[in-house]
Every structure is written in C-alpha cells, then in structure tokens.
Amino acid sequence: MAQEFYETLKVDRKASSDEIRKSYRRLARKYHPDLNPGDKAAENRFKKLQEAYDVLSDPKKRQMYDQQGFYSDSGFAAGAGPQNQGPGMGFSGFDFTDYFSQAGQRPEQGRAGRQAGPDGGGFRDLFSQFFGRNAQAEEAPTPERGTDLEYALNIDFWQAIRGTQTRLIISHQEVCETCHGAKSAPNGGSVPCPQCEGTGSVSQMAGSMKFNLTCPRCSGTGQLQSVCPTCHGDGRVLRNETVEVRIPPGAQNGSRLRVAGKGNAGTMGMPPGDLYITLRVEPHPVFQRDGDNIEIRVPITVSEAGLGTKIEVPTIEGKALLKLPPGTTNGQKLRLREKGVLNSRKNKRGDQNVEVALVAPKVQDERTKEILRELAQLHPEDPRAQIWEKV
C-alpha cells in the first residue's frame, strides 16, 4: 500500500512537491470527467488521483503515509515522549524487572547515566517499538488555500485569430452558506464520539498488554460537534457556476488562460484557488499557423512562373497581391510582411509565407504541343544535370 499513491501519480517515492504537483496536473487533465464524458474508468481514475494528491501534497499526511503505509484521519502521530504522554499511559506501579534484566539493563538505569524508573526512558523505548508513534491527538487543522482547477476549451481557427468572449460552466467547491465554512451546525450542540463511544479514550493492544490512549478523533473530550447538515462537515459544497472567459486575439493552441479566484474555495477563511483554461484550436483547411506566422500553399501556372506576374492570394485579413518574380520555381516560398497574426503582447503582427505549387497545363491540342516543343528548343538545358554530376 505504501507504493499505491506514488504509482497512481506515476512519481518516485523521493519525488519533490513540485514534481508531484506537475504529475497530478498532467494526469488530471488527461482523465478529467469533462474531457471524458461517459467514461467511468476515467472518472474512477480521476478520483484516485485526487485522493493520492490530497495525501502526498500535504507534508504531514505524506510523512504518515510513508511511515505507516496508509493515511487515516484517526491515525496516531509519530513520536512519544513524556511531554505528550496522554491519560492512561503511566506505567508507575508495574514491575518490568524481568524485561530489563533480559535486555541487560537495570530498570533504574536510564540513558547517559540518568535515573529512570519503569515510567521513564527505558520503557518508553519499548513502547515506541510496539507502536512506532505516540498516542497524541490529531493536531488542529490548518487553513489552506483552495486548489486550482484545470479545464479544456475547444475554439475554432477564427476565434483564436480574432479573439472572442465565451461562457464556460464549471463545477467547483464554494464556501457553505449554512455554516460559512465552520463545518459545524449553526445551532451548536454535540454528539458522542463514535470512535471512543464518548469515553475520550481508546484501547490499543501490544502483545498481552493493553493500553488506554487519548482518542485522536475527539482529543479526549468524548464529544464531537454536530456537523453542518448542508456540507456534512466539509465546510464547502460543490456548485456549478457560469464563468465569462475572454480569449485574446492571437491565442494559440495549448495556450493557458488564468481566471483568478474561480478555483475551489479555501478552508478557514483562506482565499480560493484559480481556474486555468487550456485552449484547443481547431485546424483550418487553407491556413496553417506557425507561431504568429501564417503558412499557405497557392497553385500557379507555368506562364505565371516563367514570365512573372502579380496574383491575388487569400490572407486572414482578406485578399492581398503577391508579386511572382520571373523564373519562379515550384515550392518556392515568398513572404507577405505583416499579413500574419497580431500578437497582442508584443503589439506586432507576424508574416504570411506563401509556398507556390507549379501546375502543368493539360496538353489536349496540337497548338499547345507546338508551343511546348518550341519552348524545349529554346531551352535545351537538362534540369537533372546537377543530379548526375553529384551521383
């Protein structure tokens, strides 16, 4: 089990917090239910990712998971010393002479020559061997900023070029309006702790010995506050919200937009996370995009290529004249300056690169054949001569 969360997030046990966060975001985008509608396997995988990230992203939860092989809100914390000894953990009055004599140590001999009875360091070492952690109650929850959300948005080619305004329905956690994030019922009240049944302590066996430890869930009070009926004690509820998203002109495929404060709500008054939107731009049948430049392939005739001329070519802003120099070759690329995409950050427009494709005429009459024969006589050079020289 100690490997399960790491395997779920596809990271090493020694991975840093940054590596865990990056892997979680990458996998969350892949298996998000909105991107895999109707796919139960992807939905279950997404839930497992959230569970694993919730534990491994928290240093305290991760430490407990690494040490014990699992994480539980009612688990015991690590370490045990006299300063955090709970009720029912005193050992005065017990005779452990047999145990210490077998270990070659007198019960009154502590470490570094200090005096220690059975209630001192020697037996606490034994106690820590049994449990590996102390019976200290859970620490009070700490305020946490809300987590970020990742969504994908499909837009067409022209929306990316010109920019647009769109609406996106998102599902995120908001502060509960009933308890305002307090998690408990507004009218107060308490119920017996179900873990210790109201006694404030729980029993733990170590071999043939039985120990009474402070209940980690209620911190020894035996009572729990009544949870909020709306959020069931989480302090947050899941709600749908329509968010206005402005896509700037010149947006590219894979661009990420940030909408501040539209992620999940924080706990105990902390601010919410942010919403990140990844754009997916649909391709265009004619125009190809390369950064801020536009690529296009335009056919030309033999006469246009040989004599040179001016032709009309389409651009994202309409029509433009392109000058073909005499002797233009097939596949040659010509540039139309500042006919590309406007970069709103640089306030500069890219270029349009035009690749010409030479189209041979259809020879269906004798006159055309005569003209081509005359052309061959005027230009008898072999265009493949350089190839043979290199071979």
PDB file of N, CA, C and O in Angstrom, residues 232-293:
ATOM      1  N   HIS A 232     -22.124  18.581   5.393  1.00  0.00           N
ATOM      2  CA  HIS A 232     -21.742  17.339   6.080  1.00  0.00           C
ATOM      3  C   HIS A 232     -20.344  17.431   6.702  1.00  0.00           C
ATOM      4  O   HIS A 232     -19.567  16.480   6.679  1.00  0.00           O
ATOM      5  N   GLY A 233     -20.028  18.598   7.224  1.00  0.00           N
ATOM      6  CA  GLY A 233     -18.790  18.762   7.967  1.00  0.00           C
ATOM      7  C   GLY A 233     -17.577  19.118   7.130  1.00  0.00           C
ATOM      8  O   GLY A 233     -16.476  19.223   7.670  1.00  0.00           O
ATOM      9  N   ASP A 234     -17.743  19.356   5.842  1.00  0.00           N
ATOM     10  CA  ASP A 234     -16.592  19.707   4.999  1.00  0.00           C
ATOM     11  C   ASP A 234     -16.344  21.217   4.972  1.00  0.00           C
ATOM     12  O   ASP A 234     -15.224  21.658   4.739  1.00  0.00           O
ATOM     13  N   GLY A 235     -17.377  22.003   5.211  1.00  0.00           N
ATOM     14  CA  GLY A 235     -17.233  23.461   5.158  1.00  0.00           C
ATOM     15  C   GLY A 235     -17.386  24.018   3.766  1.00  0.00           C
ATOM     16  O   GLY A 235     -17.422  25.240   3.581  1.00  0.00           O
ATOM     17  N   ARG A 236     -17.470  23.119   2.754  1.00  0.00           N
ATOM     18  CA  ARG A 236     -17.616  23.543   1.365  1.00  0.00           C
ATOM     19  C   ARG A 236     -18.627  22.647   0.653  1.00  0.00           C
ATOM     20  O   ARG A 236     -18.812  21.497   1.028  1.00  0.00           O
ATOM     21  N   VAL A 237     -19.251  23.185  -0.371  1.00  0.00           N
ATOM     22  CA  VAL A 237     -20.221  22.424  -1.158  1.00  0.00           C
ATOM     23  C   VAL A 237     -19.874  22.568  -2.632  1.00  0.00           C
ATOM     24  O   VAL A 237     -19.276  23.563  -3.059  1.00  0.00           O
ATOM     25  N   LEU A 238     -20.256  21.557  -3.416  1.00  0.00           N
ATOM     26  CA  LEU A 238     -19.975  21.552  -4.852  1.00  0.00           C
ATOM     27  C   LEU A 238     -21.103  22.264  -5.589  1.00  0.00           C
ATOM     28  O   LEU A 238     -22.273  21.910  -5.448  1.00  0.00           O
ATOM     29  N   ARG A 239     -20.743  23.267  -6.371  1.00  0.00           N
ATOM     30  CA  ARG A 239     -21.734  24.054  -7.108  1.00  0.00           C
ATOM     31  C   ARG A 239     -21.270  24.269  -8.541  1.00  0.00           C
ATOM     32  O   ARG A 239     -20.064  24.272  -8.828  1.00  0.00           O
ATOM     33  N   ASN A 240     -22.240  24.482  -9.438  1.00  0.00           N
ATOM     34  CA  ASN A 240     -21.952  24.856 -10.821  1.00  0.00           C
ATOM     35  C   ASN A 240     -22.040  26.374 -10.964  1.00  0.00           C
ATOM     36  O   ASN A 240     -22.907  27.013 -10.362  1.00  0.00           O
ATOM     37  N   GLU A 241     -21.137  26.923 -11.752  1.00  0.00           N
ATOM     38  CA  GLU A 241     -21.123  28.374 -11.965  1.00  0.00           C
ATOM     39  C   GLU A 241     -20.752  28.666 -13.413  1.00  0.00           C
ATOM     40  O   GLU A 241     -19.901  27.992 -14.007  1.00  0.00           O
ATOM     41  N   THR A 242     -21.405  29.673 -13.983  1.00  0.00           N
ATOM     42  CA  THR A 242     -21.096  30.108 -15.345  1.00  0.00           C
ATOM     43  C   THR A 242     -20.050  31.212 -15.280  1.00  0.00           C
ATOM     44  O   THR A 242     -20.263  32.237 -14.627  1.00  0.00           O
ATOM     45  N   VAL A 243     -18.934  30.991 -15.937  1.00  0.00           N
ATOM     46  CA  VAL A 243     -17.808  31.930 -15.891  1.00  0.00           C
ATOM     47  C   VAL A 243     -17.627  32.562 -17.271  1.00  0.00           C
ATOM     48  O   VAL A 243     -17.620  31.866 -18.291  1.00  0.00           O
ATOM     49  N   GLU A 244     -17.505  33.877 -17.305  1.00  0.00           N
ATOM     50  CA  GLU A 244     -17.213  34.589 -18.548  1.00  0.00           C
ATOM     51  C   GLU A 244     -15.709  34.519 -18.813  1.00  0.00           C
ATOM     52  O   GLU A 244     -14.899  34.886 -17.958  1.00  0.00           O
ATOM     53  N   VAL A 245     -15.354  34.041 -19.993  1.00  0.00           N
ATOM     54  CA  VAL A 245     -13.948  33.875 -20.355  1.00  0.00           C
ATOM     55  C   VAL A 245     -13.644  34.730 -21.583  1.00  0.00           C
ATOM     56  O   VAL A 245     -14.311  34.598 -22.614  1.00  0.00           O
ATOM     57  N   ARG A 246     -12.657  35.585 -21.472  1.00  0.00           N
ATOM     58  CA  ARG A 246     -12.240  36.421 -22.607  1.00  0.00           C
ATOM     59  C   ARG A 246     -10.992  35.809 -23.228  1.00  0.00           C
ATOM     60  O   ARG A 246      -9.965  35.642 -22.567  1.00  0.00           O
ATOM     61  N   ILE A 247     -11.094  35.460 -24.502  1.00  0.00           N
ATOM     62  CA  ILE A 247      -9.962  34.901 -25.237  1.00  0.00           C
ATOM     63  C   ILE A 247      -9.331  36.018 -26.057  1.00  0.00           C
ATOM     64  O   ILE A 247      -9.985  36.587 -26.943  1.00  0.00           O
ATOM     65  N   PRO A 248      -8.092  36.375 -25.798  1.00  0.00           N
ATOM     66  CA  PRO A 248      -7.467  37.496 -26.502  1.00  0.00           C
ATOM     67  C   PRO A 248      -7.163  37.147 -27.961  1.00  0.00           C
ATOM     68  O   PRO A 248      -6.983  35.965 -28.293  1.00  0.00           O
ATOM     69  N   PRO A 249      -7.085  38.145 -28.843  1.00  0.00           N
ATOM     70  CA  PRO A 249      -6.712  37.875 -30.235  1.00  0.00           C
ATOM     71  C   PRO A 249      -5.316  37.260 -30.316  1.00  0.00           C
ATOM     72  O   PRO A 249      -4.419  37.618 -29.564  1.00  0.00           O
ATOM     73  N   GLY A 250      -5.163  36.320 -31.237  1.00  0.00           N
ATOM     74  CA  GLY A 250      -3.857  35.687 -31.419  1.00  0.00           C
ATOM     75  C   GLY A 250      -3.607  34.516 -30.504  1.00  0.00           C
ATOM     76  O   GLY A 250      -2.472  34.040 -30.416  1.00  0.00           O
ATOM     77  N   ALA A 251      -4.630  34.011 -29.808  1.00  0.00           N
ATOM     78  CA  ALA A 251      -4.434  32.865 -28.912  1.00  0.00           C
ATOM     79  C   ALA A 251      -3.980  31.651 -29.718  1.00  0.00           C
ATOM     80  O   ALA A 251      -4.431  31.433 -30.843  1.00  0.00           O
ATOM     81  N   GLN A 252      -3.088  30.843 -29.135  1.00  0.00           N
ATOM     82  CA  GLN A 252      -2.538  29.689 -29.831  1.00  0.00           C
ATOM     83  C   GLN A 252      -3.051  28.391 -29.224  1.00  0.00           C
ATOM     84  O   GLN A 252      -3.561  28.370 -28.099  1.00  0.00           O
ATOM     85  N   ASN A 253      -2.916  27.323 -29.991  1.00  0.00           N
ATOM     86  CA  ASN A 253      -3.288  26.006 -29.482  1.00  0.00           C
ATOM     87  C   ASN A 253      -2.394  25.643 -28.298  1.00  0.00           C
ATOM     88  O   ASN A 253      -1.174  25.723 -28.374  1.00  0.00           O
ATOM     89  N   GLY A 254      -3.012  25.255 -27.179  1.00  0.00           N
ATOM     90  CA  GLY A 254      -2.261  24.928 -25.974  1.00  0.00           C
ATOM     91  C   GLY A 254      -2.070  26.095 -25.030  1.00  0.00           C
ATOM     92  O   GLY A 254      -1.493  25.920 -23.947  1.00  0.00           O
ATOM     93  N   SER A 255      -2.531  27.296 -25.408  1.00  0.00           N
ATOM     94  CA  SER A 255      -2.402  28.451 -24.510  1.00  0.00           C
ATOM     95  C   SER A 255      -3.215  28.225 -23.236  1.00  0.00           C
ATOM     96  O   SER A 255      -4.280  27.603 -23.270  1.00  0.00           O
ATOM     97  N   ARG A 256      -2.722  28.738 -22.113  1.00  0.00           N
ATOM     98  CA  ARG A 256      -3.414  28.605 -20.824  1.00  0.00           C
ATOM     99  C   ARG A 256      -3.864  29.978 -20.350  1.00  0.00           C
ATOM    100  O   ARG A 256      -3.055  30.908 -20.263  1.00  0.00           O
ATOM    101  N   LEU A 257      -5.145  30.079 -20.060  1.00  0.00           N
ATOM    102  CA  LEU A 257      -5.714  31.320 -19.531  1.00  0.00           C
ATOM    103  C   LEU A 257      -6.003  31.140 -18.046  1.00  0.00           C
ATOM    104  O   LEU A 257      -6.441  30.073 -17.613  1.00  0.00           O
ATOM    105  N   ARG A 258      -5.775  32.194 -17.278  1.00  0.00           N
ATOM    106  CA  ARG A 258      -5.997  32.133 -15.832  1.00  0.00           C
ATOM    107  C   ARG A 258      -7.156  33.054 -15.458  1.00  0.00           C
ATOM    108  O   ARG A 258      -7.177  34.226 -15.827  1.00  0.00           O
ATOM    109  N   VAL A 259      -8.125  32.473 -14.742  1.00  0.00           N
ATOM    110  CA  VAL A 259      -9.239  33.247 -14.201  1.00  0.00           C
ATOM    111  C   VAL A 259      -9.087  33.224 -12.683  1.00  0.00           C
ATOM    112  O   VAL A 259      -9.306  32.191 -12.037  1.00  0.00           O
ATOM    113  N   ALA A 260      -8.683  34.326 -12.113  1.00  0.00           N
ATOM    114  CA  ALA A 260      -8.354  34.378 -10.684  1.00  0.00           C
ATOM    115  C   ALA A 260      -9.596  34.163  -9.818  1.00  0.00           C
ATOM    116  O   ALA A 260     -10.680  34.674 -10.111  1.00  0.00           O
ATOM    117  N   GLY A 261      -9.419  33.364  -8.750  1.00  0.00           N
ATOM    118  CA  GLY A 261     -10.459  33.185  -7.747  1.00  0.00           C
ATOM    119  C   GLY A 261     -11.606  32.283  -8.135  1.00  0.00           C
ATOM    120  O   GLY A 261     -12.601  32.198  -7.414  1.00  0.00           O
ATOM    121  N   LYS A 262     -11.495  31.573  -9.266  1.00  0.00           N
ATOM    122  CA  LYS A 262     -12.589  30.706  -9.696  1.00  0.00           C
ATOM    123  C   LYS A 262     -12.263  29.225  -9.507  1.00  0.00           C
ATOM    124  O   LYS A 262     -12.923  28.365 -10.081  1.00  0.00           O
ATOM    125  N   GLY A 263     -11.241  28.929  -8.692  1.00  0.00           N
ATOM    126  CA  GLY A 263     -10.947  27.543  -8.347  1.00  0.00           C
ATOM    127  C   GLY A 263     -11.785  27.108  -7.153  1.00  0.00           C
ATOM    128  O   GLY A 263     -12.842  27.688  -6.862  1.00  0.00           O
ATOM    129  N   ASN A 264     -11.340  26.087  -6.435  1.00  0.00           N
ATOM    130  CA  ASN A 264     -12.062  25.618  -5.253  1.00  0.00           C
ATOM    131  C   ASN A 264     -11.854  26.574  -4.086  1.00  0.00           C
ATOM    132  O   ASN A 264     -10.801  27.208  -3.967  1.00  0.00           O
ATOM    133  N   ALA A 265     -12.848  26.658  -3.228  1.00  0.00           N
ATOM    134  CA  ALA A 265     -12.782  27.539  -2.067  1.00  0.00           C
ATOM    135  C   ALA A 265     -11.726  27.048  -1.083  1.00  0.00           C
ATOM    136  O   ALA A 265     -11.476  25.846  -0.966  1.00  0.00           O
ATOM    137  N   GLY A 266     -11.102  27.985  -0.369  1.00  0.00           N
ATOM    138  CA  GLY A 266     -10.142  27.641   0.667  1.00  0.00           C
ATOM    139  C   GLY A 266     -10.839  27.248   1.955  1.00  0.00           C
ATOM    140  O   GLY A 266     -12.064  27.321   2.075  1.00  0.00           O
ATOM    141  N   THR A 267     -10.068  26.824   2.945  1.00  0.00           N
ATOM    142  CA  THR A 267     -10.632  26.453   4.240  1.00  0.00           C
ATOM    143  C   THR A 267     -10.278  27.496   5.284  1.00  0.00           C
ATOM    144  O   THR A 267      -9.223  28.141   5.204  1.00  0.00           O
ATOM    145  N   MET A 268     -11.168  27.663   6.242  1.00  0.00           N
ATOM    146  CA  MET A 268     -10.949  28.551   7.394  1.00  0.00           C
ATOM    147  C   MET A 268     -10.583  29.969   6.947  1.00  0.00           C
ATOM    148  O   MET A 268      -9.667  30.590   7.464  1.00  0.00           O
ATOM    149  N   GLY A 269     -11.319  30.463   5.949  1.00  0.00           N
ATOM    150  CA  GLY A 269     -11.143  31.852   5.523  1.00  0.00           C
ATOM    151  C   GLY A 269     -10.040  32.094   4.515  1.00  0.00           C
ATOM    152  O   GLY A 269      -9.825  33.237   4.104  1.00  0.00           O
ATOM    153  N   MET A 270      -9.321  31.066   4.096  1.00  0.00           N
ATOM    154  CA  MET A 270      -8.261  31.247   3.108  1.00  0.00           C
ATOM    155  C   MET A 270      -8.870  31.494   1.721  1.00  0.00           C
ATOM    156  O   MET A 270      -9.989  31.070   1.437  1.00  0.00           O
ATOM    157  N   PRO A 271      -8.137  32.189   0.841  1.00  0.00           N
ATOM    158  CA  PRO A 271      -8.681  32.538  -0.481  1.00  0.00           C
ATOM    159  C   PRO A 271      -8.855  31.310  -1.370  1.00  0.00           C
ATOM    160  O   PRO A 271      -8.202  30.284  -1.158  1.00  0.00           O
ATOM    161  N   PRO A 272      -9.727  31.415  -2.370  1.00  0.00           N
ATOM    162  CA  PRO A 272      -9.925  30.277  -3.288  1.00  0.00           C
ATOM    163  C   PRO A 272      -8.763  30.149  -4.272  1.00  0.00           C
ATOM    164  O   PRO A 272      -7.941  31.057  -4.425  1.00  0.00           O
ATOM    165  N   GLY A 273      -8.717  29.006  -4.940  1.00  0.00           N
ATOM    166  CA  GLY A 273      -7.715  28.790  -5.981  1.00  0.00           C
ATOM    167  C   GLY A 273      -8.126  29.476  -7.275  1.00  0.00           C
ATOM    168  O   GLY A 273      -9.109  30.216  -7.335  1.00  0.00           O
ATOM    169  N   ASP A 274      -7.372  29.228  -8.328  1.00  0.00           N
ATOM    170  CA  ASP A 274      -7.624  29.850  -9.626  1.00  0.00           C
ATOM    171  C   ASP A 274      -8.118  28.808 -10.616  1.00  0.00           C
ATOM    172  O   ASP A 274      -7.942  27.603 -10.436  1.00  0.00           O
ATOM    173  N   LEU A 275      -8.712  29.296 -11.684  1.00  0.00           N
ATOM    174  CA  LEU A 275      -9.177  28.452 -12.779  1.00  0.00           C
ATOM    175  C   LEU A 275      -8.234  28.621 -13.966  1.00  0.00           C
ATOM    176  O   LEU A 275      -7.969  29.750 -14.398  1.00  0.00           O
ATOM    177  N   TYR A 276      -7.694  27.513 -14.454  1.00  0.00           N
ATOM    178  CA  TYR A 276      -6.803  27.536 -15.617  1.00  0.00           C
ATOM    179  C   TYR A 276      -7.503  26.846 -16.783  1.00  0.00           C
ATOM    180  O   TYR A 276      -7.981  25.718 -16.654  1.00  0.00           O
ATOM    181  N   ILE A 277      -7.549  27.534 -17.925  1.00  0.00           N
ATOM    182  CA  ILE A 277      -8.238  27.035 -19.107  1.00  0.00           C
ATOM    183  C   ILE A 277      -7.211  26.804 -20.214  1.00  0.00           C
ATOM    184  O   ILE A 277      -6.489  27.733 -20.603  1.00  0.00           O
ATOM    185  N   THR A 278      -7.139  25.578 -20.707  1.00  0.00           N
ATOM    186  CA  THR A 278      -6.240  25.226 -21.811  1.00  0.00           C
ATOM    187  C   THR A 278      -7.027  25.253 -23.117  1.00  0.00           C
ATOM    188  O   THR A 278      -8.052  24.577 -23.240  1.00  0.00           O
ATOM    189  N   LEU A 279      -6.549  26.037 -24.084  1.00  0.00           N
ATOM    190  CA  LEU A 279      -7.248  26.204 -25.359  1.00  0.00           C
ATOM    191  C   LEU A 279      -6.831  25.131 -26.356  1.00  0.00           C
ATOM    192  O   LEU A 279      -5.651  24.792 -26.467  1.00  0.00           O
ATOM    193  N   ARG A 280      -7.817  24.601 -27.070  1.00  0.00           N
ATOM    194  CA  ARG A 280      -7.576  23.660 -28.156  1.00  0.00           C
ATOM    195  C   ARG A 280      -8.160  24.257 -29.431  1.00  0.00           C
ATOM    196  O   ARG A 280      -9.387  24.338 -29.578  1.00  0.00           O
ATOM    197  N   VAL A 281      -7.286  24.672 -30.349  1.00  0.00           N
ATOM    198  CA  VAL A 281      -7.712  25.374 -31.553  1.00  0.00           C
ATOM    199  C   VAL A 281      -7.889  24.368 -32.691  1.00  0.00           C
ATOM    200  O   VAL A 281      -6.982  23.584 -32.995  1.00  0.00           O
ATOM    201  N   GLU A 282      -9.056  24.407 -33.326  1.00  0.00           N
ATOM    202  CA  GLU A 282      -9.327  23.521 -34.451  1.00  0.00           C
ATOM    203  C   GLU A 282      -8.549  23.981 -35.685  1.00  0.00           C
ATOM    204  O   GLU A 282      -8.374  25.177 -35.909  1.00  0.00           O
ATOM    205  N   PRO A 283      -8.080  23.042 -36.518  1.00  0.00           N
ATOM    206  CA  PRO A 283      -7.311  23.423 -37.705  1.00  0.00           C
ATOM    207  C   PRO A 283      -8.181  24.051 -38.787  1.00  0.00           C
ATOM    208  O   PRO A 283      -9.411  23.879 -38.803  1.00  0.00           O
ATOM    209  N   HIS A 284      -7.541  24.803 -39.724  1.00  0.00           N
ATOM    210  CA  HIS A 284      -8.220  25.442 -40.849  1.00  0.00           C
ATOM    211  C   HIS A 284      -7.837  24.702 -42.126  1.00  0.00           C
ATOM    212  O   HIS A 284      -6.688  24.260 -42.268  1.00  0.00           O
ATOM    213  N   PRO A 285      -8.751  24.556 -43.083  1.00  0.00           N
ATOM    214  CA  PRO A 285      -8.429  23.798 -44.298  1.00  0.00           C
ATOM    215  C   PRO A 285      -7.423  24.478 -45.222  1.00  0.00           C
ATOM    216  O   PRO A 285      -6.794  23.803 -46.044  1.00  0.00           O
ATOM    217  N   VAL A 286      -7.242  25.779 -45.105  1.00  0.00           N
ATOM    218  CA  VAL A 286      -6.342  26.509 -46.007  1.00  0.00           C
ATOM    219  C   VAL A 286      -5.143  27.073 -45.264  1.00  0.00           C
ATOM    220  O   VAL A 286      -3.989  26.885 -45.678  1.00  0.00           O
ATOM    221  N   PHE A 287      -5.401  27.763 -44.183  1.00  0.00           N
ATOM    222  CA  PHE A 287      -4.333  28.432 -43.444  1.00  0.00           C
ATOM    223  C   PHE A 287      -3.717  27.485 -42.410  1.00  0.00           C
ATOM    224  O   PHE A 287      -4.429  26.785 -41.684  1.00  0.00           O
ATOM    225  N   GLN A 288      -2.408  27.486 -42.352  1.00  0.00           N
ATOM    226  CA  GLN A 288      -1.670  26.775 -41.314  1.00  0.00           C
ATOM    227  C   GLN A 288      -0.935  27.809 -40.466  1.00  0.00           C
ATOM    228  O   GLN A 288      -0.426  28.800 -40.997  1.00  0.00           O
ATOM    229  N   ARG A 289      -0.871  27.564 -39.168  1.00  0.00           N
ATOM    230  CA  ARG A 289      -0.271  28.555 -38.279  1.00  0.00           C
ATOM    231  C   ARG A 289       1.060  28.058 -37.736  1.00  0.00           C
ATOM    232  O   ARG A 289       1.192  26.916 -37.319  1.00  0.00           O
ATOM    233  N   ASP A 290       2.043  28.962 -37.735  1.00  0.00           N
ATOM    234  CA  ASP A 290       3.357  28.689 -37.154  1.00  0.00           C
ATOM    235  C   ASP A 290       3.720  29.861 -36.252  1.00  0.00           C
ATOM    236  O   ASP A 290       4.331  30.829 -36.692  1.00  0.00           O
ATOM    237  N   GLY A 291       3.309  29.771 -34.983  1.00  0.00           N
ATOM    238  CA  GLY A 291       3.502  30.913 -34.083  1.00  0.00           C
ATOM    239  C   GLY A 291       2.613  32.068 -34.517  1.00  0.00           C
ATOM    240  O   GLY A 291       1.393  31.927 -34.626  1.00  0.00           O
ATOM    241  N   ASP A 292       3.215  33.213 -34.794  1.00  0.00           N
ATOM    242  CA  ASP A 292       2.457  34.378 -35.274  1.00  0.00           C
ATOM    243  C   ASP A 292       2.432  34.449 -36.798  1.00  0.00           C
ATOM    244  O   ASP A 292       1.837  35.369 -37.364  1.00  0.00           O
ATOM    245  N   ASN A 293       3.068  33.502 -37.477  1.00  0.00           N
ATOM    246  CA  ASN A 293       3.088  33.483 -38.935  1.00  0.00           C
ATOM    247  C   ASN A 293       1.994  32.572 -39.471  1.00  0.00           C
ATOM    248  O   ASN A 293       1.588  31.607 -38.831  1.00  0.00           O
TER     249      ASN A 293
END
